[in-house]
Coordinates of C-alpha atoms and ligand atoms in Angstrom, one line a residue:
X170 CA 0.0 0.0 0.0
X171 CA 2.9 2.4 0.3
X172 CA 3.2 2.7 -3.5
X173 CA 1.3 5.3 -5.6
X174 CA -1.8 3.8 -7.1
X175 CA -1.8 3.1 -10.8
X176 CA -3.4 5.8 -12.8
X177 CA -3.9 6.0 -16.5
X178 CA -4.8 9.7 -16.7
X179 CA -2.7 12.0 -18.8
X180 CA 0.2 13.3 -16.7
X181 CA 1.3 16.9 -16.7
X182 CA 4.4 18.5 -15.1
X183 CA 3.9 21.5 -13.0
X184 CA 5.3 24.8 -14.4
X185 CA 7.7 26.0 -11.7
X186 CA 10.6 28.3 -12.1
X187 CA 14.0 26.6 -12.4
X188 CA 16.3 26.0 -9.4
X189 CA 18.8 28.4 -10.9
X190 CA 16.8 31.3 -9.6
X191 CA 18.6 31.8 -6.4
X192 CA 19.5 34.0 -3.6
X193 CA 20.9 37.4 -4.4
X194 CA 19.4 40.8 -4.8
X195 CA 19.9 40.4 -8.5
X196 CA 18.0 37.1 -8.5
X197 CA 15.0 38.9 -6.7
X198 CA 14.8 41.2 -9.7
X199 CA 15.0 38.3 -12.1
X200 CA 12.5 36.3 -10.1
X201 CA 10.0 39.1 -10.2
X202 CA 10.2 39.1 -14.0
X203 CA 8.4 35.8 -13.9
X204 CA 5.4 37.8 -12.6
X205 CA 3.7 38.5 -9.2
X206 CA 1.5 35.4 -9.3
X207 CA 3.9 32.5 -9.1
X208 CA 2.5 30.6 -6.2
X209 CA 0.5 30.7 -2.9
X210 CA 2.8 29.9 -0.1
X211 CA 0.3 28.4 2.4
X212 CA 2.7 25.7 3.2
X213 CA 6.4 25.1 2.9
X214 CA 7.6 22.8 1.5
X215 CA 4.7 22.7 -1.0
X216 CA 2.9 19.4 -1.3
X217 CA 4.2 18.9 -4.8
X218 CA 7.7 18.5 -3.2
X219 CA 6.4 15.5 -1.3
X220 CA 7.6 12.0 -2.3
X221 CA 7.1 8.4 -1.2
X222 CA 9.6 7.6 1.6
X223 CA 11.9 4.7 0.9
X224 CA 10.7 3.1 4.2
X225 CA 7.7 4.0 6.2
X226 CA 8.5 6.2 9.2
X227 CA 6.8 5.0 12.4
X228 CA 4.7 7.8 13.9
X229 CA 5.9 6.9 17.4
X230 CA 9.5 7.8 16.3
X231 CA 8.5 10.9 14.4
X232 CA 6.6 12.4 17.3
X233 CA 8.9 11.2 20.0
X234 CA 10.8 14.5 20.4
X235 CA 7.8 16.8 19.6
X236 CA 6.1 18.8 22.3
X237 CA 2.5 17.7 22.1
X238 CA 1.4 20.4 24.5
X239 CA -0.2 22.7 21.9
X240 CA -1.2 20.8 18.9
X241 CA -3.5 21.6 15.9
X242 CA -6.0 19.0 14.8
X243 CA -7.1 19.0 11.2
X244 CA -9.6 16.7 9.6
X245 CA -10.1 16.7 5.8
X246 CA -13.4 15.9 4.1
X247 CA -12.6 15.2 0.5
X248 CA -16.1 15.6 -1.0
X249 CA -17.9 18.5 -2.8
X250 CA -21.3 18.8 -4.5
X251 CA -19.5 20.4 -7.5
X252 CA -16.0 20.5 -9.0
X253 CA -15.3 24.2 -9.6
X254 CA -13.4 25.1 -12.7
X255 CA -10.5 26.7 -10.8
X256 CA -10.1 24.3 -8.0
X257 CA -7.2 21.7 -7.6
X258 CA -7.9 20.8 -4.0
X259 CA -8.0 17.2 -3.0
X260 CA -11.7 16.5 -3.4
X261 CA -14.3 14.6 -5.5
X262 CA -18.0 14.8 -6.4
X263 CA -18.1 11.0 -6.8
X264 CA -19.7 9.5 -3.7
X265 CA -20.8 6.3 -5.4
X266 CA -20.4 2.9 -3.7
X267 CA -21.0 4.2 -0.2
X268 CA -17.8 6.3 -0.4
X269 CA -19.0 8.7 2.4
X270 CA -19.7 5.9 4.8
X271 CA -16.5 4.1 4.0
X272 CA -14.5 7.4 4.4
X273 CA -16.1 7.9 7.8
X274 CA -15.3 4.4 8.9
X275 CA -11.8 5.0 7.6
X276 CA -11.2 8.3 9.3
X277 CA -12.5 6.8 12.6
X278 CA -10.0 4.0 12.3
X279 CA -7.2 6.3 11.4
X280 CA -7.9 8.6 14.3
X281 CA -7.7 5.8 16.8
X282 CA -4.6 4.3 15.1
X283 CA -2.8 7.7 15.1
X284 CA -3.8 8.5 18.7
X285 CA -2.4 5.2 19.9
X286 CA 0.8 5.5 17.8
X287 CA 1.6 8.9 19.3
X288 CA 4.1 8.7 22.2
X289 CA 1.9 10.8 24.5
X290 CA -1.6 12.3 24.6
X291 CA -1.6 15.5 22.6
X292 CA -3.2 18.6 24.0
X293 CA -5.3 20.0 21.2
X294 CA -5.5 23.8 21.4
X295 CA -7.1 24.5 18.1
X296 CA -8.4 22.7 15.0
X297 CA -10.2 22.8 11.7
X298 CA -12.4 20.6 9.6
X299 CA -11.6 21.5 6.0
X300 CA -12.0 20.2 2.5
X301 CA -13.4 19.9 0.0
X302 CA -16.7 20.9 1.7
X303 CA -17.2 19.3 5.1
X304 CA -20.9 20.4 5.2
X305 CA -21.7 18.1 2.3
X306 CA -21.9 15.5 5.1
X307 CA -25.4 14.9 6.4
X308 CA -26.1 16.6 9.8
X309 CA -25.9 13.2 11.4
X310 CA -22.5 12.4 9.8
X311 CA -21.2 15.9 10.6
X312 CA -22.1 15.3 14.3
X313 CA -20.5 11.8 14.0
X314 CA -17.2 13.5 12.8
X315 CA -17.2 16.0 15.6
X316 CA -18.0 13.4 18.2
X317 CA -15.2 11.1 16.9
X318 CA -12.6 14.0 16.9
X319 CA -13.5 15.2 20.4
X320 CA -13.7 11.8 22.0
X321 CA -10.5 10.4 20.4
X322 CA -8.4 13.5 21.2
X323 CA -10.2 14.6 24.3
X324 CA -11.2 18.0 23.1
X325 CA -13.6 20.3 24.9
X326 CA -15.0 22.4 22.2
X327 CA -16.2 25.1 24.6
X328 CA -12.5 25.8 25.3
X329 CA -10.8 24.9 22.0
X330 CA -11.6 27.0 18.9
X331 CA -12.5 25.0 15.8
X332 CA -12.9 26.3 12.3
X333 CA -15.0 24.7 9.5
X334 CA -15.4 25.3 5.8
X335 CA -18.7 25.3 4.0
X336 CA -20.3 26.3 0.7
X337 CA -23.7 27.9 0.1
X338 CA -25.5 24.9 -1.4
X339 CA -24.4 22.5 1.3
X340 CA -25.4 24.5 4.4
X341 CA -28.9 24.3 6.0
X342 CA -30.5 24.9 9.4
X343 CA -29.9 21.3 10.6
X344 CA -26.2 21.5 9.8
X345 CA -25.9 25.0 11.3
X346 CA -27.6 23.4 14.4
X347 CA -24.8 20.8 14.6
X348 CA -22.1 23.5 14.2
X349 CA -23.7 25.6 17.0
X350 CA -24.1 22.6 19.2
X351 CA -20.4 21.9 18.7
X352 CA -19.4 25.6 19.4
X353 CA -17.7 26.0 16.0
X354 CA -15.7 29.2 16.6
X355 CA -15.2 30.1 12.9
X356 CA -17.1 29.2 9.8
X357 CA -15.6 30.0 6.4
X358 CA -17.8 30.0 3.4
X359 CA -16.7 30.1 -0.2
X360 CA -18.7 32.7 -2.1
X361 CA -16.1 33.7 -4.8
X362 CA -18.4 36.3 -6.4
X363 CA -21.9 37.6 -6.1
X364 CA -22.2 37.9 -9.9
X365 CA -23.8 35.0 -11.8
X366 CA -21.7 36.0 -14.9
X367 CA -18.5 35.8 -12.9
X368 CA -19.4 32.5 -11.3
X369 CA -20.1 31.1 -14.7
X370 CA -16.7 32.4 -16.0
X371 CA -14.9 30.6 -13.1
X372 CA -16.9 27.4 -13.6
X373 CA -18.7 27.5 -10.3
X374 CA -22.4 26.4 -10.5
X375 CA -23.7 28.5 -7.6
X376 CA -27.1 30.3 -7.3
X377 CA -26.6 33.9 -6.0
X378 CA -29.9 33.9 -4.0
X379 CA -29.0 30.7 -2.3
X380 CA -25.6 32.1 -1.5
X381 CA -27.1 35.2 0.2
X382 CA -29.5 33.0 2.1
X383 CA -26.7 30.7 3.3
X384 CA -24.6 33.6 4.5
X385 CA -27.6 35.1 6.4
X386 CA -28.2 31.7 8.0
X387 CA -24.6 31.6 9.2
X388 CA -24.6 35.2 10.4
X389 CA -27.6 34.5 12.5
X390 CA -25.9 31.4 14.0
X391 CA -23.9 31.3 17.2
X392 CA -20.5 31.4 15.3
X393 CA -18.0 33.9 16.6
X394 CA -16.2 34.5 13.3
X395 CA -17.7 34.4 9.9
X396 CA -15.3 34.4 7.0
X397 CA -16.2 34.9 3.3
X398 CA -13.9 33.8 0.5
X399 CA -13.8 35.9 -2.8
X400 CA -11.8 35.3 -5.9
X401 CA -10.5 38.1 -8.2
X402 CA -9.0 38.0 -11.7
X403 CA -11.8 36.1 -13.3
X404 CA -12.5 36.7 -17.0
X405 CA -14.8 39.6 -17.3
X406 CA -14.2 40.8 -13.8
X407 CA -13.3 44.5 -13.4
X408 CA -12.3 46.9 -10.7
X409 CA -16.0 48.0 -10.6
X410 CA -17.4 44.5 -10.2
X411 CA -14.7 43.8 -7.6
X412 CA -16.0 46.9 -5.6
X413 CA -19.5 45.6 -6.0
X414 CA -18.5 42.2 -4.7
X415 CA -16.9 43.7 -1.7
X416 CA -19.9 46.0 -1.0
X417 CA -22.3 43.0 -1.2
X418 CA -20.0 41.0 1.1
X419 CA -19.9 43.8 3.6
X420 CA -23.7 43.8 3.8
X421 CA -23.4 40.5 5.5
X422 CA -21.1 41.8 8.2
X423 CA -18.4 39.2 8.0
X424 CA -15.6 39.2 10.6
X425 CA -13.1 38.2 8.0
X426 CA -12.6 38.2 4.3
X427 CA -10.2 36.2 2.2
X428 CA -9.4 37.7 -1.3
X429 CA -7.9 35.0 -3.5
X430 CA -6.2 35.9 -6.8
X431 CA -7.4 33.4 -9.4
X432 CA -4.8 30.7 -10.2
X433 CA -5.5 28.6 -13.3
X434 CA -4.0 25.2 -12.5
X435 CA -3.3 22.0 -14.5
X436 CA -6.1 19.4 -14.7
X437 CA -8.8 21.9 -13.6
X438 CA -11.7 22.9 -15.8
X439 CA -10.2 26.3 -16.4
X440 CA -6.7 24.8 -16.8
X441 CA -7.9 22.8 -19.8
X442 CA -9.6 25.6 -21.6
X443 CA -7.8 28.8 -20.7
X444 CA -4.5 30.3 -21.7
X445 CA -4.8 33.9 -20.7
X446 CA -2.8 35.5 -17.9
X447 CA -4.4 38.3 -16.1
X448 CA -1.7 39.8 -13.9
X449 CA -2.6 43.5 -14.5
X450 CA -6.3 42.8 -13.9
X451 CA -5.5 40.9 -10.8
X452 CA -3.4 43.6 -9.4
X453 CA -5.9 46.4 -10.0
X454 CA -8.7 44.3 -8.5
X455 CA -6.6 43.4 -5.5
X456 CA -5.9 47.0 -4.8
X457 CA -9.6 47.9 -5.1
X458 CA -10.6 45.1 -2.8
X459 CA -7.9 45.8 -0.3
X460 CA -8.6 49.5 -0.2
X461 CA -12.4 48.9 0.3
X462 CA -11.8 46.5 3.1
X463 CA -9.3 48.8 4.9
X464 CA -11.7 51.6 4.6
X465 CA -14.4 49.5 6.1
X466 CA -12.3 49.0 9.2
X467 CA -10.6 45.6 8.3
X468 CA -7.0 45.0 9.1
X469 CA -4.7 43.3 6.5
X470 CA -3.2 40.2 8.0
X471 CA -1.6 38.9 4.8
X472 CA -2.0 39.3 1.1
X473 CA -5.2 37.3 1.2
X474 CA -6.6 37.8 4.7
X475 CA -8.5 40.8 6.1
X476 CA -9.9 40.8 9.6
X477 CA -12.2 42.9 11.7
X478 CA -11.3 43.5 15.3
X479 CA -12.6 40.7 17.6
X480 CA -16.2 41.4 18.8
X481 CA -16.6 41.0 22.5
X482 CA -14.0 39.8 25.0
X483 CA -12.2 36.5 24.6
X484 CA -10.5 34.7 27.4
X485 CA -6.7 35.2 26.9
X486 CA -5.8 31.5 26.4
X487 CA -8.7 31.1 23.9
X488 CA -7.5 34.3 22.1
X489 CA -4.0 32.9 21.7
X490 CA -5.4 29.7 20.2
X491 CA -7.6 31.7 18.0
X492 CA -4.6 33.4 16.6
X493 CA -3.4 30.1 15.2
X494 CA -6.6 29.0 13.8
X495 CA -6.5 30.3 10.3
X496 CA -3.2 29.4 8.8
X497 CA -3.4 25.7 9.7
X498 CA 0.3 25.7 9.2
X499 CA 1.9 25.6 12.5
X500 CA 3.8 22.7 14.1
X501 CA 2.8 20.3 15.3
X502 CA -0.3 19.5 13.2
X503 CA -2.1 16.2 13.4
X504 CA -3.9 15.7 10.1
X505 CA -6.6 13.1 9.5
X506 CA -8.3 11.9 6.3
X507 CA -7.0 11.5 2.8
X508 CA -5.5 14.8 1.6
X509 CA -4.7 16.1 5.2
X510 CA -1.2 17.0 6.0
X511 CA 0.6 16.4 9.3
X512 CA 3.6 18.4 10.5
X513 CA 6.3 17.6 12.9
X514 CA 9.2 20.1 13.1
X515 CA 11.3 17.9 10.7
X516 CA 8.9 15.8 8.8
X517 CA 5.7 16.7 6.9
X518 CA 3.5 13.9 5.6
X519 CA 0.1 13.1 4.1
X520 CA -1.6 10.7 1.8
X521 CA -0.7 10.9 -1.9
X522 CA -2.2 13.8 -3.8
X523 CA -4.2 14.0 -7.0
X524 CA -6.5 16.4 -8.8
X525 CA -8.1 14.2 -11.5
X526 CA -11.3 12.3 -10.6
X527 CA -9.8 8.8 -10.9
X528 CA -6.7 9.7 -8.9
X529 CA -8.6 11.3 -6.1
X530 CA -11.1 8.4 -6.0
X531 CA -8.5 5.7 -5.8
X532 CA -6.6 7.5 -3.0
X533 CA -9.9 7.8 -1.0
X534 CA -10.7 4.2 -1.6
X535 CA -7.2 3.1 -0.5
X536 CA -7.5 5.2 2.6
X537 CA -10.8 3.7 3.5
X538 CA -9.3 0.2 3.4
X539 CA -5.9 1.0 5.0
X540 CA -5.0 -1.0 8.1
X541 CA -4.1 0.3 11.6
X542 CA -0.5 -0.6 10.9
X543 CA -0.5 1.5 7.8
X544 CA -1.9 4.5 9.7
X545 CA 0.8 4.1 12.4
X546 CA 3.5 5.2 10.0
X547 CA 4.2 8.1 7.5
X548 CA 4.6 6.9 3.9
X549 CA 4.6 10.0 1.8
X550 CA 5.9 13.5 2.5
X551 CA 9.1 15.6 3.0
X552 CA 11.9 15.5 5.4
X553 CA 12.9 19.1 6.3
X554 CA 16.5 19.9 6.5
X555 CA 17.7 22.6 8.9
X556 CA 17.7 24.9 5.9
X557 CA 14.1 24.0 5.1
X558 CA 13.1 24.6 8.7
X559 CA 14.7 28.0 8.6
X560 CA 13.1 29.0 5.3
X561 CA 9.7 27.8 6.6
X562 CA 10.1 30.0 9.7
X563 CA 11.0 33.0 7.6
X564 CA 8.2 32.5 5.1
X565 CA 5.6 32.0 7.9
X566 CA 6.6 35.3 9.5
X567 CA 7.4 37.4 6.5
X568 CA 4.2 36.8 4.6
X569 CA 2.1 37.6 7.6
X570 CA 1.5 40.8 9.6
X571 CA 3.5 39.5 12.5
X572 CA 6.7 39.7 10.4
X573 CA 9.9 37.8 10.7
X574 CA 10.8 37.9 14.4
X575 CA 14.6 37.9 14.7
X576 CA 14.8 37.0 18.4
X577 CA 12.5 34.0 17.9
X578 CA 14.5 32.9 14.9
X579 CA 17.8 33.2 16.9
X580 CA 16.2 31.3 19.8
X581 CA 15.2 28.5 17.6
X582 CA 18.2 28.2 15.3
X583 CA 21.0 29.9 17.2
X584 CA 22.0 32.1 14.3
X585 CA 20.9 35.3 12.7
X586 CA 18.4 35.3 9.7
X587 CA 20.3 38.1 7.9
X588 CA 23.5 36.1 8.0
X589 CA 21.8 32.8 7.1
X590 CA 19.9 34.4 4.2
X591 CA 21.7 37.5 3.1
X592 CA 19.3 37.8 0.2
X593 CA 16.7 39.1 2.6
X594 CA 18.5 42.5 2.3
X595 CA 17.2 42.7 -1.2
X596 CA 13.7 43.1 0.1
X597 CA 14.8 46.3 1.9
X598 CA 16.6 47.6 -1.2
X599 CA 13.6 47.1 -3.4
X600 CA 11.1 48.8 -1.0
X601 CA 9.4 45.5 -0.1
X602 CA 10.2 45.7 3.5
X603 CA 8.5 48.2 5.9
X604 CA 11.6 47.9 8.1
X605 CA 14.7 49.9 7.2
X606 CA 18.2 48.4 7.3
X607 CA 19.0 50.3 10.5
X608 CA 16.0 48.9 12.3
X609 CA 16.5 45.3 11.0
X610 CA 17.4 43.9 14.4
X611 CA 13.9 43.0 15.8
X612 CA 11.5 42.2 13.1
X613 CA 11.1 42.4 9.3
X614 CA 7.7 43.2 7.9
X615 CA 6.6 43.5 4.3
X616 CA 5.6 47.0 3.1
X617 CA 2.2 47.3 1.2
X618 CA 4.2 46.9 -2.0
X619 CA 6.0 43.8 -0.6
X620 CA 2.6 42.3 0.4
X621 CA 1.4 42.7 -3.2
X622 CA 4.4 40.6 -4.2
X623 CA 3.8 37.9 -1.6
X624 CA 3.2 35.3 -4.3
X625 CA 6.6 36.0 -5.9
X626 CA 8.5 36.6 -2.7
X627 CA 7.4 33.3 -1.2
X628 CA 8.7 31.1 -4.2
X629 CA 11.8 33.3 -4.3
X630 CA 12.7 32.0 -0.8
X631 CA 12.1 28.3 -1.6
X632 CA 15.3 26.1 -1.5
X633 CA 16.6 25.2 -5.0
X634 CA 16.1 21.5 -4.1
X635 CA 12.5 22.1 -3.2
X636 CA 11.9 24.0 -6.5
X637 CA 13.5 21.1 -8.3
X638 CA 11.2 18.6 -6.6
X639 CA 8.2 20.7 -7.3
X640 CA 9.0 21.1 -11.0
X641 CA 9.6 17.3 -11.3
X642 CA 6.2 16.5 -9.8
X643 CA 3.9 14.8 -12.2
X644 CA 0.3 15.7 -11.5
X645 CA -2.5 13.3 -12.0
Ligands
LIG747 C1 -11.9 24.5 0.5 S1 -12.5 25.9 -0.5 C2 -13.7 26.7 0.5 C3 -15.0 25.9 0.9 C4 -15.9 25.3 -0.1 N1 -15.3 24.1 -0.7 C5 -16.3 26.3 -1.2 O1 -15.7 26.3 -2.2 O2 -17.2 27.1 -0.9 C6 -11.1 27.0 -0.3 C7 -11.0 28.3 -1.1 O3 -9.8 28.4 -1.9 C8 -10.0 29.3 -2.9 N2 -9.5 28.7 -4.1 C9 -9.4 27.4 -4.4 N3 -8.8 27.3 -5.6 C10 -8.4 28.5 -6.1 C11 -7.8 29.0 -7.3 N4 -7.4 28.2 -8.2 N5 -7.6 30.3 -7.4 C12 -8.0 31.2 -6.4 N6 -8.7 30.7 -5.3 C13 -8.9 29.4 -5.1 C14 -11.5 29.6 -3.0 O4 -11.8 30.9 -2.7 C15 -12.1 28.6 -2.0 O5 -13.2 29.2 -1.4
LIG748 S1 -13.8 25.4 -4.5 FE1 -14.7 24.3 -2.8 S2 -16.6 23.5 -3.7 FE2 -15.4 24.0 -5.4 S3 -14.3 22.1 -5.9 FE3 -12.9 23.4 -4.6 S4 -13.3 22.6 -2.5 FE4 -15.0 21.9 -3.8

């Protein structure tokens, strides 16, 4: 079972810049010539740099030297009611042959196997149920998933903030009842656009009235934090329609908004039919969206994330956990379900990854049938060298409002980030850092211009070996 499943689909290599684009101020300029929209760094190393390990790595060993005192629990639900034209996430619309039931039995088995393979009981301090679209599960199965997670990992959801993703057509009063009963702290709904024409252009079959009703339902629920996802850069979209999308979003009083630049990716509906690149449009629409949100009192947390100040008081420990909720990127992360990643400080692992229908289907089916012994080891992923860990630390800080914290870096690695990665100086020279050279002793934060270049600065900081692995990845 630790071999990739056989797939007969056409294979395509990912287009990634060559490993020769390295680490000097000059190379930043060269790198930017490949455009602003090179890649979203939501994880480092990227999942396309993962490979099968020569031998399975037992979880007991992997987790032995990790502090499990503050762990993030993630459960992936790999099902959707539709396959959107832009989306390359690990998900399928094919739920034939009892796939949902077999998946639930599989994730229950995996959770128990993982819990007993860990060297100690983890303390879960925050978590997320993501997808795909978790609310495609029936209300009963959604409750079953929450009950399984909380009982297996001893989580009290009145104290531990959990986030969940949803889509307009899969949410209803019964399911919101389940989310309320489980004290879901944050709910994130994908809207993408309030225009039927734009939804059609991005290949998302969504009814605008249903979308408004779904957001109303969530806003009237007990959830603390409501997030709305929008996409910009879609064919036919303009600065004017972007402003309209933001205005309609604000009518629903969200606490958070994510603005995603459209990426057209291999093996997606748009990827098969579209050749156009929309960099200028994306930039103008980003600026319009950002400015409208800032004006409405939102704070910019990263290139994509805008947040309203917390309503009401939160208990301090809860507030700290909440801070970590959105970028499910921190170590350690215990991931469950096919498509979920798990992170220790030196090894990231997951199931195999695919985009095409057959590839995703066979991975879900293999997962449903996997033995306890299989789940007690990592089979596919990336081993992070010290250099990878340092780059990951830098990327996580730099692309976020917190910035790259020099003292925290020194404490973790015993060296100085500016000596380890002298090329960071190029960010100051090109006006991408809000921190000047003289002040570069505490923290480095991106300037507004730097933030606009997040999707180029991220890939510029990837290790050449990681870039090489990513470009060799054959997507199926
Ligand atoms: C898991 S989905 C959100 C929940 C739910 N499945 C839905 O679509 O409503 C994650 C989000 O990533 C964004 N996204 C996915 N693929 C994208 C792409 N190729 N370009 C831009 N944004 C994308 C979309 O905004 C989407 O809402
Ligand atoms: S955008 Fe959401 S609903 Fe559409 S295919 Fe991706 S995960 Fe599924």
